[in-house]
Short mmCIF file of C-alpha atoms in Angstrom, two decimals:
data_model
loop_
_atom_site.label_atom_id
_atom_site.label_comp_id
_atom_site.label_asym_id
_atom_site.label_seq_id
_atom_site.Cartn_x
_atom_site.Cartn_y
_atom_site.Cartn_z
CA MET A 18 81.10 -25.11 -9.77
CA ALA A 19 77.13 -25.57 -8.44
CA GLU A 20 77.01 -28.31 -6.21
CA THR A 21 75.75 -31.67 -6.61
CA GLN A 22 73.07 -33.69 -4.59
CA PRO A 23 73.76 -36.95 -4.16
CA PRO A 24 72.07 -40.13 -6.63
CA ALA A 25 67.52 -40.23 -4.36
CA PRO A 26 68.15 -43.88 -2.17
CA THR A 27 66.49 -46.79 -3.16
CA ALA A 28 64.26 -47.73 -0.76
CA GLU A 29 63.86 -50.83 0.71
CA HIS A 30 59.83 -51.09 2.88
CA ARG A 31 60.48 -54.37 4.58
CA PHE A 32 60.77 -54.06 8.13
CA PRO A 33 61.92 -57.02 10.56
CA CYS A 34 60.40 -58.25 13.38
CA ALA A 35 62.97 -56.98 16.41
CA GLN A 36 61.42 -60.71 18.92
CA CYS A 37 61.94 -63.25 15.81
CA GLY A 38 63.75 -61.05 12.58
CA ALA A 39 60.66 -62.38 10.62
CA ASP A 40 59.22 -59.61 8.49
CA LEU A 41 56.66 -57.06 9.60
CA ARG A 42 53.34 -56.42 7.45
CA PHE A 43 51.27 -53.70 8.18
CA GLU A 44 47.37 -54.81 9.58
CA PRO A 45 44.33 -53.32 8.66
CA ALA A 46 41.73 -53.82 11.58
CA ALA A 47 44.47 -53.07 13.96
CA GLY A 48 46.06 -50.72 12.55
CA GLN A 49 49.75 -52.19 13.32
CA LEU A 50 52.71 -54.12 11.75
CA VAL A 51 52.63 -57.70 13.10
CA CYS A 52 54.34 -59.91 13.02
CA ASP A 53 52.38 -63.45 11.73
CA HIS A 54 55.70 -66.29 12.76
CA CYS A 55 55.67 -64.60 16.41
CA GLY A 56 53.36 -62.24 16.68
CA HIS A 57 54.53 -59.90 17.92
CA LYS A 58 53.63 -56.11 17.38
CA GLU A 59 54.26 -52.26 16.76
CA PRO A 60 52.84 -49.11 16.66
CA VAL A 61 52.70 -46.94 13.32
CA GLU A 62 53.22 -43.65 14.45
CA THR A 63 50.34 -41.77 12.81
CA ALA A 64 50.15 -38.09 11.67
CA ARG A 65 46.39 -36.22 10.79
CA ALA A 66 47.72 -32.24 11.56
CA PRO A 67 46.84 -30.26 9.21
CA GLY A 68 49.91 -29.14 6.88
CA ALA A 69 51.18 -32.69 7.95
CA ILE A 70 50.80 -33.59 4.03
CA ARG A 71 53.01 -30.11 2.39
CA GLU A 72 52.48 -29.81 -1.07
CA LEU A 73 54.36 -29.33 -4.06
CA ASP A 74 55.13 -26.45 -6.20
CA PHE A 75 54.02 -27.71 -10.72
CA ARG A 76 56.29 -25.36 -11.74
CA ALA A 77 60.05 -26.54 -10.01
CA ALA A 78 58.34 -29.88 -10.45
CA LEU A 79 58.42 -29.58 -14.57
CA MET A 80 61.55 -27.49 -14.33
CA ALA A 81 63.73 -30.55 -12.54
CA GLN A 82 63.53 -28.19 -9.43
CA LEU A 83 62.43 -30.22 -6.69
CA PRO A 84 64.61 -30.72 -3.51
CA GLU A 85 66.46 -34.36 -4.21
CA ALA A 86 64.43 -35.86 -0.89
CA GLU A 87 60.91 -35.70 -3.18
CA ILE A 88 62.94 -37.63 -4.94
CA GLU A 89 63.02 -41.88 -4.46
CA GLU A 90 64.43 -45.44 -6.02
CA THR A 91 62.36 -47.72 -5.48
CA ARG A 92 63.47 -51.40 -7.44
CA VAL A 93 60.23 -52.31 -9.61
CA LEU A 94 58.97 -55.42 -11.85
CA LYS A 95 57.61 -54.34 -15.65
CA CYS A 96 54.72 -56.53 -16.61
CA PRO A 97 55.69 -57.35 -20.58
CA ASN A 98 51.48 -57.74 -21.25
CA CYS A 99 49.36 -54.57 -19.49
CA GLY A 100 52.81 -52.52 -18.93
CA ALA A 101 52.67 -52.51 -14.80
CA GLN A 102 55.11 -51.57 -12.82
CA VAL A 103 55.55 -52.95 -8.99
CA GLU A 104 57.66 -52.93 -6.08
CA ILE A 105 59.63 -55.28 -5.20
CA ASP A 106 61.59 -56.64 -2.86
CA THR A 107 65.35 -57.83 -3.38
CA ASP A 108 64.70 -61.49 -2.04
CA THR A 109 62.29 -61.13 -5.34
CA HIS A 110 63.21 -63.55 -8.67
CA ALA A 111 60.65 -64.53 -10.55
CA THR A 112 56.99 -63.47 -9.63
CA GLU A 113 52.90 -62.92 -10.75
CA CYS A 114 51.35 -59.83 -11.55
CA PRO A 115 48.74 -59.00 -9.52
CA PHE A 116 47.12 -56.89 -12.46
CA CYS A 117 46.51 -59.48 -14.71
CA ALA A 118 47.88 -62.64 -13.48
CA THR A 119 50.96 -63.51 -15.83
CA PRO A 120 54.28 -64.81 -14.50
CA VAL A 121 57.25 -62.51 -15.12
CA VAL A 122 60.39 -63.37 -14.13
CA THR A 123 61.46 -59.82 -12.77
CA ASP A 124 64.96 -57.52 -13.56
CA THR A 125 66.82 -55.73 -10.95
CA GLY A 126 65.80 -52.49 -12.78
CA THR A 127 65.27 -49.20 -10.44
CA HIS A 128 62.05 -46.54 -10.82
CA ARG A 129 63.08 -43.26 -10.08
CA HIS A 130 60.08 -40.96 -8.98
CA ILE A 131 58.61 -38.96 -7.41
CA LYS A 132 58.45 -39.60 -3.30
CA PRO A 133 54.91 -40.21 -2.12
CA LYS A 134 53.45 -37.62 0.53
CA GLY A 135 51.05 -39.55 1.62
CA LEU A 136 48.62 -42.27 1.31
CA LEU A 137 45.47 -43.59 2.84
CA PRO A 138 45.83 -47.43 4.87
CA PHE A 139 44.66 -50.46 3.83
CA ALA A 140 41.25 -50.61 6.36
CA LEU A 141 39.82 -53.84 5.17
CA ASP A 142 41.89 -56.99 4.95
CA GLU A 143 41.38 -59.78 3.18
CA ARG A 144 38.88 -61.79 4.33
CA ALA A 145 37.07 -58.37 3.94
CA ALA A 146 37.85 -57.73 1.00
CA ARG A 147 37.63 -61.62 -0.44
CA ALA A 148 33.77 -61.29 1.16
CA ALA A 149 33.14 -58.41 -0.92
CA MET A 150 33.97 -59.48 -3.88
CA THR A 151 31.93 -63.03 -3.36
CA GLN A 152 28.79 -61.02 -2.56
CA TRP A 153 29.68 -58.26 -5.28
CA LEU A 154 29.59 -62.14 -8.35
CA GLY A 155 26.91 -63.51 -6.35
CA ARG A 156 24.64 -60.69 -7.93
CA LEU A 157 25.93 -61.36 -11.31
CA TRP A 158 23.27 -64.42 -12.15
CA PHE A 159 24.71 -64.16 -16.18
CA ALA A 160 28.04 -65.07 -13.99
CA PRO A 161 29.29 -69.01 -14.93
CA ASN A 162 29.73 -70.81 -11.91
CA GLY A 163 32.90 -72.03 -12.34
CA LEU A 164 34.24 -68.83 -12.09
CA GLN A 165 32.06 -67.66 -9.11
CA ASP A 166 33.69 -70.93 -7.18
CA TYR A 167 37.27 -70.22 -8.47
CA ALA A 168 37.48 -66.25 -7.33
CA ARG A 169 35.49 -67.98 -3.97
CA LYS A 170 38.50 -70.62 -3.03
CA GLY A 171 41.49 -68.90 -5.52
CA ARG A 172 44.60 -67.73 -4.38
CA ARG A 173 45.06 -64.57 -2.24
CA MET A 174 44.03 -61.23 -3.10
CA GLN A 175 46.77 -58.80 -3.85
CA GLY A 176 47.02 -55.51 -1.82
CA ILE A 177 48.31 -52.81 -4.30
CA TYR A 178 48.56 -49.34 -3.11
CA VAL A 179 47.61 -48.40 -6.44
CA PRO A 180 49.31 -44.04 -7.37
CA TYR A 181 47.08 -40.69 -7.94
CA TRP A 182 48.22 -37.11 -8.77
CA THR A 183 46.36 -34.43 -6.63
CA PHE A 184 46.85 -30.64 -7.82
CA ASP A 185 45.60 -28.06 -5.75
CA ALA A 186 44.91 -24.41 -8.25
CA ASP A 187 43.87 -20.75 -7.79
CA THR A 188 40.90 -19.90 -10.80
CA GLU A 189 39.91 -16.29 -11.81
CA THR A 190 37.64 -16.99 -14.99
CA ASP A 191 36.03 -13.71 -17.58
CA TYR A 192 33.49 -14.67 -19.92
CA ARG A 193 30.35 -13.20 -22.77
CA GLY A 194 27.78 -15.04 -23.62
CA GLU A 195 23.51 -15.39 -23.67
CA ARG A 196 21.09 -15.33 -21.63
CA GLY A 197 17.84 -17.10 -22.37
CA THR A 198 14.20 -16.95 -21.06
CA VAL A 199 11.59 -18.66 -22.00
CA TYR A 200 7.74 -17.70 -23.20
CA TYR A 201 5.52 -19.12 -25.07
CA VAL A 202 3.18 -18.22 -27.79
CA THR A 203 -0.03 -19.16 -29.05
CA ARG A 204 -1.37 -20.39 -32.24
CA THR A 205 -3.93 -22.19 -33.95
CA VAL A 206 -3.40 -25.36 -35.54
CA THR A 207 -5.11 -28.69 -37.24
CA ARG A 208 -4.50 -31.38 -36.80
CA ASN A 209 -6.89 -34.54 -37.95
CA GLY A 210 -9.29 -31.82 -39.78
CA LYS A 211 -9.63 -29.97 -36.12
CA THR A 212 -8.25 -26.75 -34.84
CA GLN A 213 -6.74 -26.18 -31.39
CA THR A 214 -4.86 -24.00 -30.06
CA VAL A 215 -0.72 -24.73 -28.65
CA GLN A 216 1.66 -22.98 -26.47
CA GLU A 217 5.32 -23.49 -28.51
CA PRO A 218 7.92 -22.20 -26.49
CA ARG A 219 9.96 -19.55 -27.76
CA ILE A 220 13.81 -18.25 -26.32
CA ARG A 221 14.44 -14.70 -25.76
CA TRP A 222 18.27 -14.72 -25.88
CA ARG A 223 20.48 -11.79 -24.48
CA PRO A 224 23.93 -10.97 -23.74
CA ALA A 225 25.70 -11.88 -20.33
CA SER A 226 29.55 -11.68 -18.96
CA GLY A 227 30.42 -11.42 -16.15
CA HIS A 228 33.73 -13.68 -14.02
CA VAL A 229 33.63 -16.45 -11.26
CA ALA A 230 36.84 -17.85 -9.20
CA ARG A 231 36.73 -21.43 -7.76
CA PHE A 232 39.53 -22.36 -5.70
CA PHE A 233 40.10 -26.67 -6.66
CA ASP A 234 41.61 -28.20 -4.02
CA ASP A 235 42.75 -31.98 -3.77
CA VAL A 236 41.97 -32.52 -8.49
CA LEU A 237 42.55 -36.39 -8.26
CA VAL A 238 43.81 -37.92 -11.22
CA LEU A 239 44.59 -42.06 -11.55
CA ALA A 240 48.29 -42.12 -12.14
CA SER A 241 48.51 -45.49 -13.89
CA ARG A 242 47.67 -47.65 -16.74
CA ALA A 243 47.46 -50.97 -15.35
CA LEU A 244 43.60 -50.71 -14.46
CA PRO A 245 41.49 -49.48 -16.97
CA LYS A 246 39.95 -45.82 -15.22
CA ARG A 247 36.22 -47.05 -14.99
CA TYR A 248 37.02 -49.78 -12.75
CA THR A 249 39.39 -46.74 -11.03
CA ASP A 250 36.53 -44.44 -11.18
CA ALA A 251 33.42 -46.87 -10.09
CA LEU A 252 35.67 -47.35 -7.00
CA GLU A 253 34.87 -43.32 -5.46
CA PRO A 254 34.52 -42.21 -3.74
CA TRP A 255 37.97 -41.51 -1.24
CA ASP A 256 38.30 -40.50 1.83
CA LEU A 257 40.68 -37.81 1.03
CA ALA A 258 41.10 -36.27 4.29
CA ALA A 259 42.60 -39.43 6.15
CA LEU A 260 45.43 -39.44 4.32
CA GLU A 261 47.94 -40.19 5.97
CA PRO A 262 51.74 -38.63 5.46
CA TYR A 263 53.61 -41.21 3.90
CA ARG A 264 55.44 -43.63 5.87
CA PRO A 265 56.62 -47.33 4.86
CA GLU A 266 55.27 -48.79 7.51
CA PHE A 267 51.99 -48.54 5.59
CA LEU A 268 53.23 -50.55 2.90
CA ALA A 269 54.57 -53.16 4.71
CA GLY A 270 52.85 -56.59 3.48
CA PHE A 271 51.25 -55.00 0.97
CA ARG A 272 52.84 -53.97 -2.62
CA ALA A 273 53.41 -50.11 -4.00
CA GLU A 274 52.18 -49.53 -7.75
CA GLY A 275 54.84 -46.70 -10.04
CA TYR A 276 52.80 -44.12 -11.77
CA MET A 277 52.84 -44.22 -15.23
CA VAL A 278 51.49 -40.95 -16.33
CA GLU A 279 53.52 -38.44 -14.89
CA LEU A 280 52.98 -35.56 -14.02
CA GLU A 281 52.78 -33.36 -16.69
CA GLU A 282 49.92 -35.74 -18.53
CA GLY A 283 48.09 -36.15 -15.09
CA TYR A 284 48.48 -32.10 -15.01
CA THR A 285 46.98 -31.83 -18.49
CA GLN A 286 44.01 -34.32 -17.35
CA ALA A 287 43.47 -32.62 -14.04
CA ARG A 288 42.44 -29.18 -16.32
CA ALA A 289 40.19 -31.41 -18.06
CA HIS A 290 38.48 -31.40 -15.34
CA MET A 291 39.06 -27.67 -13.82
CA ASP A 292 37.32 -26.45 -16.80
CA ARG A 293 34.45 -28.35 -16.93
CA VAL A 294 34.19 -27.09 -13.20
CA ILE A 295 34.24 -23.95 -14.82
CA GLU A 296 31.75 -23.66 -17.26
CA ARG A 297 29.35 -25.55 -15.59
CA ASP A 298 30.27 -22.01 -12.74
CA VAL A 299 29.71 -20.09 -15.85
CA LYS A 300 26.29 -21.18 -16.61
CA PHE A 301 25.04 -20.91 -13.11
CA ASP A 302 25.73 -16.88 -12.94
CA ILE A 303 24.50 -17.01 -15.74
CA GLY A 304 21.32 -17.37 -14.73
CA GLY A 305 17.98 -18.16 -16.99
CA ASP A 306 16.74 -21.01 -18.56
CA ARG A 307 19.32 -21.71 -21.93
CA GLN A 308 22.63 -20.66 -21.05
CA ARG A 309 24.85 -20.61 -24.24
CA ILE A 310 28.83 -19.41 -23.62
CA HIS A 311 31.22 -17.07 -25.76
CA HIS A 312 34.69 -16.70 -24.36
CA LEU A 313 36.28 -17.88 -21.28
CA ASP A 314 39.34 -16.47 -20.36
CA THR A 315 41.17 -18.76 -17.42
CA ARG A 316 43.93 -16.84 -15.12
CA ILE A 317 45.05 -20.51 -12.92
CA SER A 318 47.85 -19.19 -10.22
CA ASP A 319 49.35 -21.09 -7.48
CA VAL A 320 49.42 -24.64 -9.03
CA THR A 321 50.73 -26.88 -6.78
CA PHE A 322 50.45 -31.34 -6.30
CA LYS A 323 51.12 -34.45 -4.35
CA HIS A 324 51.28 -37.89 -4.96
CA ILE A 325 49.67 -40.02 -3.04
CA LEU A 326 48.90 -43.85 -2.91
CA LEU A 327 45.56 -45.86 -1.58
CA PRO A 328 44.81 -49.05 -1.44
CA VAL A 329 43.78 -51.68 -4.18
CA TRP A 330 42.39 -55.11 -3.28
CA LEU A 331 42.69 -56.87 -6.94
CA ALA A 332 42.47 -59.86 -7.14
CA ALA A 333 43.51 -61.60 -11.40
CA TYR A 334 41.59 -64.70 -12.56
CA LYS A 335 42.75 -67.02 -15.82
CA TYR A 336 39.58 -68.73 -16.71
CA ARG A 337 39.29 -71.16 -19.62
CA GLY A 338 41.50 -68.82 -20.98
CA LYS A 339 40.45 -65.67 -20.68
CA THR A 340 41.85 -63.39 -17.53
CA TYR A 341 38.83 -61.32 -15.29
CA ARG A 342 39.95 -58.80 -12.87
CA PHE A 343 38.31 -58.26 -10.05
CA VAL A 344 39.16 -54.04 -7.58
CA VAL A 345 38.32 -53.47 -4.02
CA ASN A 346 38.28 -49.85 -2.42
CA GLY A 347 40.55 -50.74 0.65
CA ARG A 348 38.46 -48.52 2.98
CA THR A 349 34.53 -48.74 1.68
CA GLY A 350 34.23 -52.05 0.22
CA ARG A 351 33.19 -51.56 -3.35
CA VAL A 352 33.44 -53.52 -6.63
CA GLN A 353 34.16 -53.33 -10.03
CA GLY A 354 35.58 -55.74 -12.18
CA GLU A 355 34.82 -57.49 -16.10
CA ARG A 356 31.42 -58.72 -15.53
CA PRO A 357 31.59 -62.12 -17.23
CA TRP A 358 28.69 -64.28 -19.14
CA SER A 359 27.94 -67.48 -18.56
CA ALA A 360 26.27 -68.83 -22.18
CA TRP A 361 23.77 -71.19 -21.20
CA LYS A 362 22.82 -69.49 -18.58
CA ILE A 363 21.88 -66.72 -20.68
CA ALA A 364 19.87 -69.89 -23.36
CA LEU A 365 18.37 -70.83 -20.10
CA ALA A 366 16.85 -67.57 -19.02
CA VAL A 367 15.65 -67.16 -23.12
CA VAL A 368 14.47 -70.70 -22.96
CA LEU A 369 12.62 -69.41 -19.36
CA GLY A 370 11.67 -66.17 -21.09
CA ALA A 371 10.29 -68.21 -23.87
CA ILE A 372 7.65 -70.34 -22.25
CA VAL A 373 6.70 -67.49 -19.31
CA ALA A 374 5.67 -65.79 -22.85
CA ALA A 375 3.76 -68.49 -24.59
CA GLY A 376 1.98 -70.09 -21.45
CA VAL A 377 1.21 -66.22 -21.13
CA GLY A 378 -0.33 -65.98 -24.33
CA TYR A 379 -1.82 -69.30 -23.75
CA LEU A 380 -4.10 -67.98 -20.64
CA VAL A 381 -4.89 -64.32 -22.47
CA ALA A 382 -6.25 -66.38 -25.77
CA GLN A 383 -8.21 -68.32 -23.00
CA ASN A 384 -9.75 -65.93 -21.95
CA GLN A 385 -10.77 -64.51 -25.11
CA GLN A 386 -12.13 -67.38 -25.97
#
């Protein structure tokens, strides 16, 4: 009989203070665990040595053959509005979804998933993130003043570790296509009763074939559905070279979202990205002024992956019946979010524009007289 592996343990990301027993939290500025109750600090061990973050075999994962040590269970809440699955501790019985501000009464469900292999620790604290968001809002002249004031004075922002997949792969591609060379012919044409010569471009096509190869390293795929992809894409680039091996201590005082994009779907998205890059490589290899691709035969091997967590400060506000979300890159301070509009500011701008146009028209008329 095959040996049965023990079930994955339920992860607890809480760290009691050795001096007073209160919960420690990770402090980005200090890079340490800090107790807000008594001020005690504890270092967090880091390890950025080459090979410290080991990739996992993609095929083994699809066949459910990953070692049980690579699997964990966490207690999560699932938002009934946006579907986010956010890790919570055992003492939490009611909370609010950090992604859409929907009140949620939690249950005791668990989420079994592939354990993160690495993460980027927060480098900005909440104060710095709020300052970046306030500055960004201040540049939106058409945003309602009430929302800007509410955001400045509103409740705390949430520090969330957002799940991503990364994929590595070796690729080799044989291609067939055509190389186009632009040349010009001289023609005589008559336009408006005048005869003139013009140079008309033509393209001479010749067959082309060849071979390209590329190794893809850390193709990044968002594994969350709670945040619009256009926002998270705009938070890039991420300094993935600074990834730390996953340690629960980095999560102390923050929340982690469980992935909702499964591994196979994530690979499909990564492969689409690879195909676009390969097509660009082929066009470069064909050369010439224009390129046509008729056939690509790509062989992909040694596909590996890892589950990583990236730091995002998140604010979700309900203002006059509508939810506004703002996200801040927890490393760089780059901000993205909904762009609210103030009707009266837009109306004022229209009126001012009309007044300015009328004034300019009056001055022009006076000068002509």
